Short mmCIF file of C-alpha atoms and ligand atoms in Angstrom, two decimals:
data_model
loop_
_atom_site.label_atom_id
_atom_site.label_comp_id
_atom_site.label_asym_id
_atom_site.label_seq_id
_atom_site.Cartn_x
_atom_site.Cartn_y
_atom_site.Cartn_z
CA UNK A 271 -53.15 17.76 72.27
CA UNK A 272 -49.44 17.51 72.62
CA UNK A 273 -48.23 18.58 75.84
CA UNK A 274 -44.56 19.93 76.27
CA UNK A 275 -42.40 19.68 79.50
CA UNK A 276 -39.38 21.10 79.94
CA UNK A 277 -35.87 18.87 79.46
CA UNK A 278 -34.36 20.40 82.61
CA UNK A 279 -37.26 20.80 85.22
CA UNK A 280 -40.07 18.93 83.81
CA UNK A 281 -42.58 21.40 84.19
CA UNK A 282 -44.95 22.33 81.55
CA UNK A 283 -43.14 23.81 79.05
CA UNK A 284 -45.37 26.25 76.78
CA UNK A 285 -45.00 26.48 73.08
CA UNK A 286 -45.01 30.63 71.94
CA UNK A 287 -43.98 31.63 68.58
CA UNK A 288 -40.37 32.67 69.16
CA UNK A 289 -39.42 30.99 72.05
CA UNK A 290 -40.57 28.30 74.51
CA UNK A 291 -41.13 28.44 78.60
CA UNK A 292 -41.48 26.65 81.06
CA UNK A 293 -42.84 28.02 84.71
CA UNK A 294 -39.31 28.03 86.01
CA UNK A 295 -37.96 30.25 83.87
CA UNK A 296 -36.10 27.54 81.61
CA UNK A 297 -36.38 29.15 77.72
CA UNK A 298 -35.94 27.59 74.37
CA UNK A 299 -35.58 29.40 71.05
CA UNK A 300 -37.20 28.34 68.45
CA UNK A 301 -35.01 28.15 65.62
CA UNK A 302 -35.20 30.32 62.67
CA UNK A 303 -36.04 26.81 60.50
CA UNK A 304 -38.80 26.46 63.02
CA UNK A 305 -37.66 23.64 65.25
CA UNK A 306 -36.83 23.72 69.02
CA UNK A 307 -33.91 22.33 70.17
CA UNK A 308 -34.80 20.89 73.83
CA UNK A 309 -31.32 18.69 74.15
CA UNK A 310 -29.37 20.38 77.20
CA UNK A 311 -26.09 20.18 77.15
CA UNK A 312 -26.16 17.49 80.12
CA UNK A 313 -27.74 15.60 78.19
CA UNK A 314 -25.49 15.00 74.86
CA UNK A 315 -22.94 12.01 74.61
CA UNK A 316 -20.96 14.54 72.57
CA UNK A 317 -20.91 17.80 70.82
CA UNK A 318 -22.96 16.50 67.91
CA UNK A 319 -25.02 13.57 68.78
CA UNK A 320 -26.41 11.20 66.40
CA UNK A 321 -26.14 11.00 62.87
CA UNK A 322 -23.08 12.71 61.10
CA UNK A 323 -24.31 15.26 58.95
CA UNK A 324 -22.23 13.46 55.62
CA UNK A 325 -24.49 10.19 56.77
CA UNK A 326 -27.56 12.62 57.08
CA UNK A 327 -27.28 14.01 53.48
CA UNK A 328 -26.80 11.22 52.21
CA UNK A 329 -29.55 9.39 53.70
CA UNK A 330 -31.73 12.09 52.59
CA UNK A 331 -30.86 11.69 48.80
CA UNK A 332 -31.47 8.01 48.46
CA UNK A 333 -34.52 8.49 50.51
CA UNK A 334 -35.74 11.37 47.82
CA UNK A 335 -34.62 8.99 45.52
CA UNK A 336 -37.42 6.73 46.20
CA UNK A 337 -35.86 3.26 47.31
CA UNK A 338 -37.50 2.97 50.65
CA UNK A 339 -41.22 4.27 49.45
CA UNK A 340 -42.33 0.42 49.80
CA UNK A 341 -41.68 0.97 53.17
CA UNK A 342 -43.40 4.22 53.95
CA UNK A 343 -46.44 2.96 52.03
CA UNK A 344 -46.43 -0.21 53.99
CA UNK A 345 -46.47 1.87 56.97
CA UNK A 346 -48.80 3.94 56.22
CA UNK A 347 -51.21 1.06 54.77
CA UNK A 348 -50.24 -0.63 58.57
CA UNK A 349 -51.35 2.40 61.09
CA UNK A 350 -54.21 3.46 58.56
CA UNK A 351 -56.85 2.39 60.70
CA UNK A 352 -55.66 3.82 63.84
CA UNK A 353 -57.42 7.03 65.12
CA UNK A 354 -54.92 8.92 66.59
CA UNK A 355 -54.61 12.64 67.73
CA UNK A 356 -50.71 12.92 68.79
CA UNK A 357 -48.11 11.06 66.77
CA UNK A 358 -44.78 10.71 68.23
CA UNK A 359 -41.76 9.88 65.58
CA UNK A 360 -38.65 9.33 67.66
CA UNK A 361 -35.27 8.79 66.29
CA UNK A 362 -37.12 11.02 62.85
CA UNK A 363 -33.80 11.67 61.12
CA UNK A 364 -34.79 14.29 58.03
CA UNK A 365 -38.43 13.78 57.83
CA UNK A 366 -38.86 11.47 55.13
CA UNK A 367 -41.09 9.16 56.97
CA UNK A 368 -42.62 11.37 59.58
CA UNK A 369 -43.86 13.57 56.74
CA UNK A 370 -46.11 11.27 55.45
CA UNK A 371 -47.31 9.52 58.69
CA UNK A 372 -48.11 12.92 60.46
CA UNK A 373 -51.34 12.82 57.77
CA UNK A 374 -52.64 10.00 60.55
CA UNK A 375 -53.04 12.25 62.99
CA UNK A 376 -53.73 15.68 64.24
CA UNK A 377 -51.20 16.78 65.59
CA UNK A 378 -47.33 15.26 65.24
CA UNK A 379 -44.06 15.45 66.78
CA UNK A 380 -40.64 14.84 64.86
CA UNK A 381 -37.81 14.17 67.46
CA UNK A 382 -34.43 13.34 66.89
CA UNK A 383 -30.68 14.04 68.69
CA UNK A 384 -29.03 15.02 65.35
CA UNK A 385 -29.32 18.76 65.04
CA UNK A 386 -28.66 18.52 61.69
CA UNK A 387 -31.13 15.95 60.44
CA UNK A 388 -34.41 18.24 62.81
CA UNK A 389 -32.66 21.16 60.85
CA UNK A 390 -33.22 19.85 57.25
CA UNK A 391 -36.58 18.31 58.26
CA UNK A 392 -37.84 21.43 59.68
CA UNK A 393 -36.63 23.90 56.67
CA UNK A 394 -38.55 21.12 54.07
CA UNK A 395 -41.28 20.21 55.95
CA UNK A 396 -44.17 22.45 57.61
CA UNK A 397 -47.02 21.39 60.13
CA UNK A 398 -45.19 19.18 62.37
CA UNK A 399 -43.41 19.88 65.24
CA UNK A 400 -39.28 19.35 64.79
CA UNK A 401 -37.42 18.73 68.24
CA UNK A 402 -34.20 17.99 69.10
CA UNK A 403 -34.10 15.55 71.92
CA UNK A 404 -33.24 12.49 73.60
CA UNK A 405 -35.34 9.40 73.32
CA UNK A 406 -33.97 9.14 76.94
CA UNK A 407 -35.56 11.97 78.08
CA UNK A 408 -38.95 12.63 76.32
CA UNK A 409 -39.76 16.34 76.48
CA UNK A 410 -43.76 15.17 76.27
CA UNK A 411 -45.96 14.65 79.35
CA UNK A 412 -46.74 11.33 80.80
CA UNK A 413 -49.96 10.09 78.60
CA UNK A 414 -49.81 12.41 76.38
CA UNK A 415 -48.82 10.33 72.76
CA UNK A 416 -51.21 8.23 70.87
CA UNK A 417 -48.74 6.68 68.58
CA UNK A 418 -44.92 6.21 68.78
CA UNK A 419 -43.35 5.19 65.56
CA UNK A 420 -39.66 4.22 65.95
CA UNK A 421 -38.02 3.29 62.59
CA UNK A 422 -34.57 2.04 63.18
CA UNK A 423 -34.13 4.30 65.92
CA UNK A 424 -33.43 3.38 69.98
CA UNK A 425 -35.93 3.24 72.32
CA UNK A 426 -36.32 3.59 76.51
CA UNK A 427 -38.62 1.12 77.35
CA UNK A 428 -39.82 3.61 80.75
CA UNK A 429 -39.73 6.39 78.92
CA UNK A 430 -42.09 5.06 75.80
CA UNK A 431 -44.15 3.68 79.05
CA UNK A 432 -44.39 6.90 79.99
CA UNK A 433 -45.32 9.08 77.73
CA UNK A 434 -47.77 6.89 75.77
CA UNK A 435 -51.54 6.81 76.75
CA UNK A 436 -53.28 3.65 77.96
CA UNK A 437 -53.89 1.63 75.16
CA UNK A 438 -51.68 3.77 72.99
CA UNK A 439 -49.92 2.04 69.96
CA UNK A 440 -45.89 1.59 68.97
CA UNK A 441 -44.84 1.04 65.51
CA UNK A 442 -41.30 -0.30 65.12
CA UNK A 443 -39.79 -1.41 62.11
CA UNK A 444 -36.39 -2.88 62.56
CA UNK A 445 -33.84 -4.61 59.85
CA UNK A 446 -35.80 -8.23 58.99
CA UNK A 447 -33.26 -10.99 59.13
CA UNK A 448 -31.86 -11.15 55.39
CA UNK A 449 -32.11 -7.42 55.02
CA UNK A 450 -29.36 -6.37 52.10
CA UNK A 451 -27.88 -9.58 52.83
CA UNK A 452 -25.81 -9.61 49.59
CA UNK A 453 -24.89 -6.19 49.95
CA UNK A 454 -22.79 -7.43 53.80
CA UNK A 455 -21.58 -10.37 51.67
CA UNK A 456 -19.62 -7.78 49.69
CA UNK A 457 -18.30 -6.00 52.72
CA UNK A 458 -17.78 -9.00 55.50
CA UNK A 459 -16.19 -12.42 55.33
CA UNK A 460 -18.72 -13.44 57.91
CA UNK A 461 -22.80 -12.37 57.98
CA UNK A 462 -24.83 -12.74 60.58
CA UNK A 463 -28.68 -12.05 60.13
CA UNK A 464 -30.52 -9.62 61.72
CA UNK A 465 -32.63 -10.70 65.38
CA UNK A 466 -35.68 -8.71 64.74
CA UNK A 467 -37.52 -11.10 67.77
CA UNK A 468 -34.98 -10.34 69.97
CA UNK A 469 -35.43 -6.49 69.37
CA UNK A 470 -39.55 -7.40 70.48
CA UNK A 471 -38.45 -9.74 73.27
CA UNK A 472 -37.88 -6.19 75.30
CA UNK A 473 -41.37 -5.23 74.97
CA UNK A 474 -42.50 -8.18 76.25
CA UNK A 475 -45.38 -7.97 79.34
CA UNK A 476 -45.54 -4.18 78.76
CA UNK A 477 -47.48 -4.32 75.19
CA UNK A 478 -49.18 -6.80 73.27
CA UNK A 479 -48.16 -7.46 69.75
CA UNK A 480 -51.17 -6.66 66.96
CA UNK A 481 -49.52 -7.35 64.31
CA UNK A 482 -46.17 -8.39 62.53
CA UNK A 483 -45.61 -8.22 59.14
CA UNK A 484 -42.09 -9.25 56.74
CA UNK A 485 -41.53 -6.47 54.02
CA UNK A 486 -38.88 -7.64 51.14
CA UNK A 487 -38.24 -5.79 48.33
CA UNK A 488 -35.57 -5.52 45.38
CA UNK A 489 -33.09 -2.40 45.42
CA UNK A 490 -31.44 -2.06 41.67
CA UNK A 491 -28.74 0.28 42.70
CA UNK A 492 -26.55 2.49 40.54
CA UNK A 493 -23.54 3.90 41.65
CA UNK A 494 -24.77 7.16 43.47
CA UNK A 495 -27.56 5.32 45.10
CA UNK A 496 -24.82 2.40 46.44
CA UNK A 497 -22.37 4.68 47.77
CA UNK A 498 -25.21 6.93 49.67
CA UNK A 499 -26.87 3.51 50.49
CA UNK A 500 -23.07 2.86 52.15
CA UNK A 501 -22.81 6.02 53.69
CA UNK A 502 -25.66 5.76 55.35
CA UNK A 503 -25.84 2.41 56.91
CA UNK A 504 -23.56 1.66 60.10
CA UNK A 505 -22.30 -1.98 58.11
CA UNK A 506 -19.76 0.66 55.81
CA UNK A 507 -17.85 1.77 58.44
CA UNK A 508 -17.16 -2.12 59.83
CA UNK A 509 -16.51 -3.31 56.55
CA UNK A 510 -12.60 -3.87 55.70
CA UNK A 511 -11.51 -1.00 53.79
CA UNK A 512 -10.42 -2.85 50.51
CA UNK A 513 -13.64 -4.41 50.55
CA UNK A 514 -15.45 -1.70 50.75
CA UNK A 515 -13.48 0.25 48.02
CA UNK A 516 -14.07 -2.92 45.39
CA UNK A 517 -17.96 -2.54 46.34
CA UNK A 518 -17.91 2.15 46.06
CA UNK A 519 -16.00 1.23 42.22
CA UNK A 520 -19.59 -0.73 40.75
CA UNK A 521 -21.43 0.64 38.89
CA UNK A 522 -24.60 -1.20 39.24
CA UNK A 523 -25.06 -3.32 42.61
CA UNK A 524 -28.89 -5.52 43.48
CA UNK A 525 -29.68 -6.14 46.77
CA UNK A 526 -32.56 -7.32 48.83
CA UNK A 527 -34.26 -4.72 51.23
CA UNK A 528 -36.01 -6.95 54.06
CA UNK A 529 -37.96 -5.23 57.22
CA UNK A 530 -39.77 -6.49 59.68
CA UNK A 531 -42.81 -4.37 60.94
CA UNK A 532 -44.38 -4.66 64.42
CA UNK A 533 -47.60 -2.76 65.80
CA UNK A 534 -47.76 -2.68 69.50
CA UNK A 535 -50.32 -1.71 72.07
CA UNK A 536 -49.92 -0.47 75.42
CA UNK A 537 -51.03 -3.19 77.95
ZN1 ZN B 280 -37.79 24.21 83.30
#
């Protein structure tokens, strides 16, 4: 079972219908879309953290589009074999991942910073619990997560220490070195690959690595799908501006979407 503490006191924080408590009197609506947001105001960077809601949306409609199923289904295929009852997705963005990993495990948590992304997950996507929250400040008990999976997303190496049970497992996938390497040759003079080992080298002594696995697949773009592609990928808003305009005008762009997928456990 998931267990709650509160962002402000850390005391147990108890899930009720409308709203949640904690022993201290701390209280958290839960939002008419069903999620909680447990981000106190201490603890934003800004007055929206995380995603844009522009880069959210459009996120969400290439991932309804389908490009990045290879990807869920190779995670999926990956963590099949794990038994676990609490599944942590931090850094969950709209859903479109944790949605189909919460069917490994009983219960499962969708966290993310951006408001707007838990919001959208929450109104599409029942069973799961939606948080806002900091990956900095996990509102879960120490030991209390079977399985973290971190796609893309940040993590704090003492807080994922924390919360996780003995022996509990970490999926990350990060960018694999070529990923939509043609794609940054349209928008940069210079491209540098992706350090996917250097993105493990952190977990180093704390977890043992099961397994890592490459995932490349072809992305046949059409105009919609490229410019939501753009929008939602940090690379756009680097890219020099003509550039970037001469790549938004085609209509048909082919890339190569590369990932690298690593399955940790808990030493
Ligand atoms: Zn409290």
């Amino acid at each position: 079972m998931f267990r709650f503490i509160c962002p402000l006191c850390g005391q147990t924080l108890e899930p009720h219908p409308k709203v949640w408590l904690c022993a201290q009197g701390h209280s958290f609506d839960v939002a008419r879309e069903g999620y909680v947001n447990l981000l106190p105001v201490q603890h934003k960077s800004s007055r929206e953290p995380g995603d844009s809601t522009d880069m959210v949306l459009a996120r969400r409609e290439f991932l309804q589009a389908g490009h990045y199923q290879p990807l869920r289904d190779a995670c999926l295929a990956l963590l099949a074999s794990l038994q676990a009852q609490t599944l942590l997705d931090i850094g969950c963005g709209e859903g479109y991942y944790t949605s189909a990993l919460a069917a490994l495990a009983s219960e499962a948590v969708g966290l993310d910073i951006a408001k707007s992304a838990i919001r959208l997950a929450a109104r599409r996507f029942c069973g799961i619990s939606w948080l806002v929250g900091s990956a900095a400040h996990l509102p879960l008990a120490d030991a209390s997560v079977d399985l973290v999976c971190s796609l893309f997303s940040q993590l704090q190496m003492a807080e994922l220490q924390r919360v996780l049970q003995p022996s509990g497992h970490v999926l990350l996938v990060t960018p694999a070195p070529d990923h939509l390497w043609s794609l940054r040759e349209a928008l940069f003079d210079e491209v540098r690959a992706h350090e996917p080992e250097k993105f493990l080298a952190g977990f180093e002594g704390a977890f043992e690595l099961v397994v890592q696995q490459e995932l490349g697949f072809v992305l046949d773009l059409t105009g919609p799908g490229l410019r939501q592609l753009l929008m939602m990928t940090p690379y756009a808003w680097k890219a020099r501006l003509e550039k970037r305009a001469a790549l938004e005008a085609r209509v048909a762009f082919a890339t190569e979407a590369a990932f690298s997928m690593m399955l940790l456990r808990k030493l």
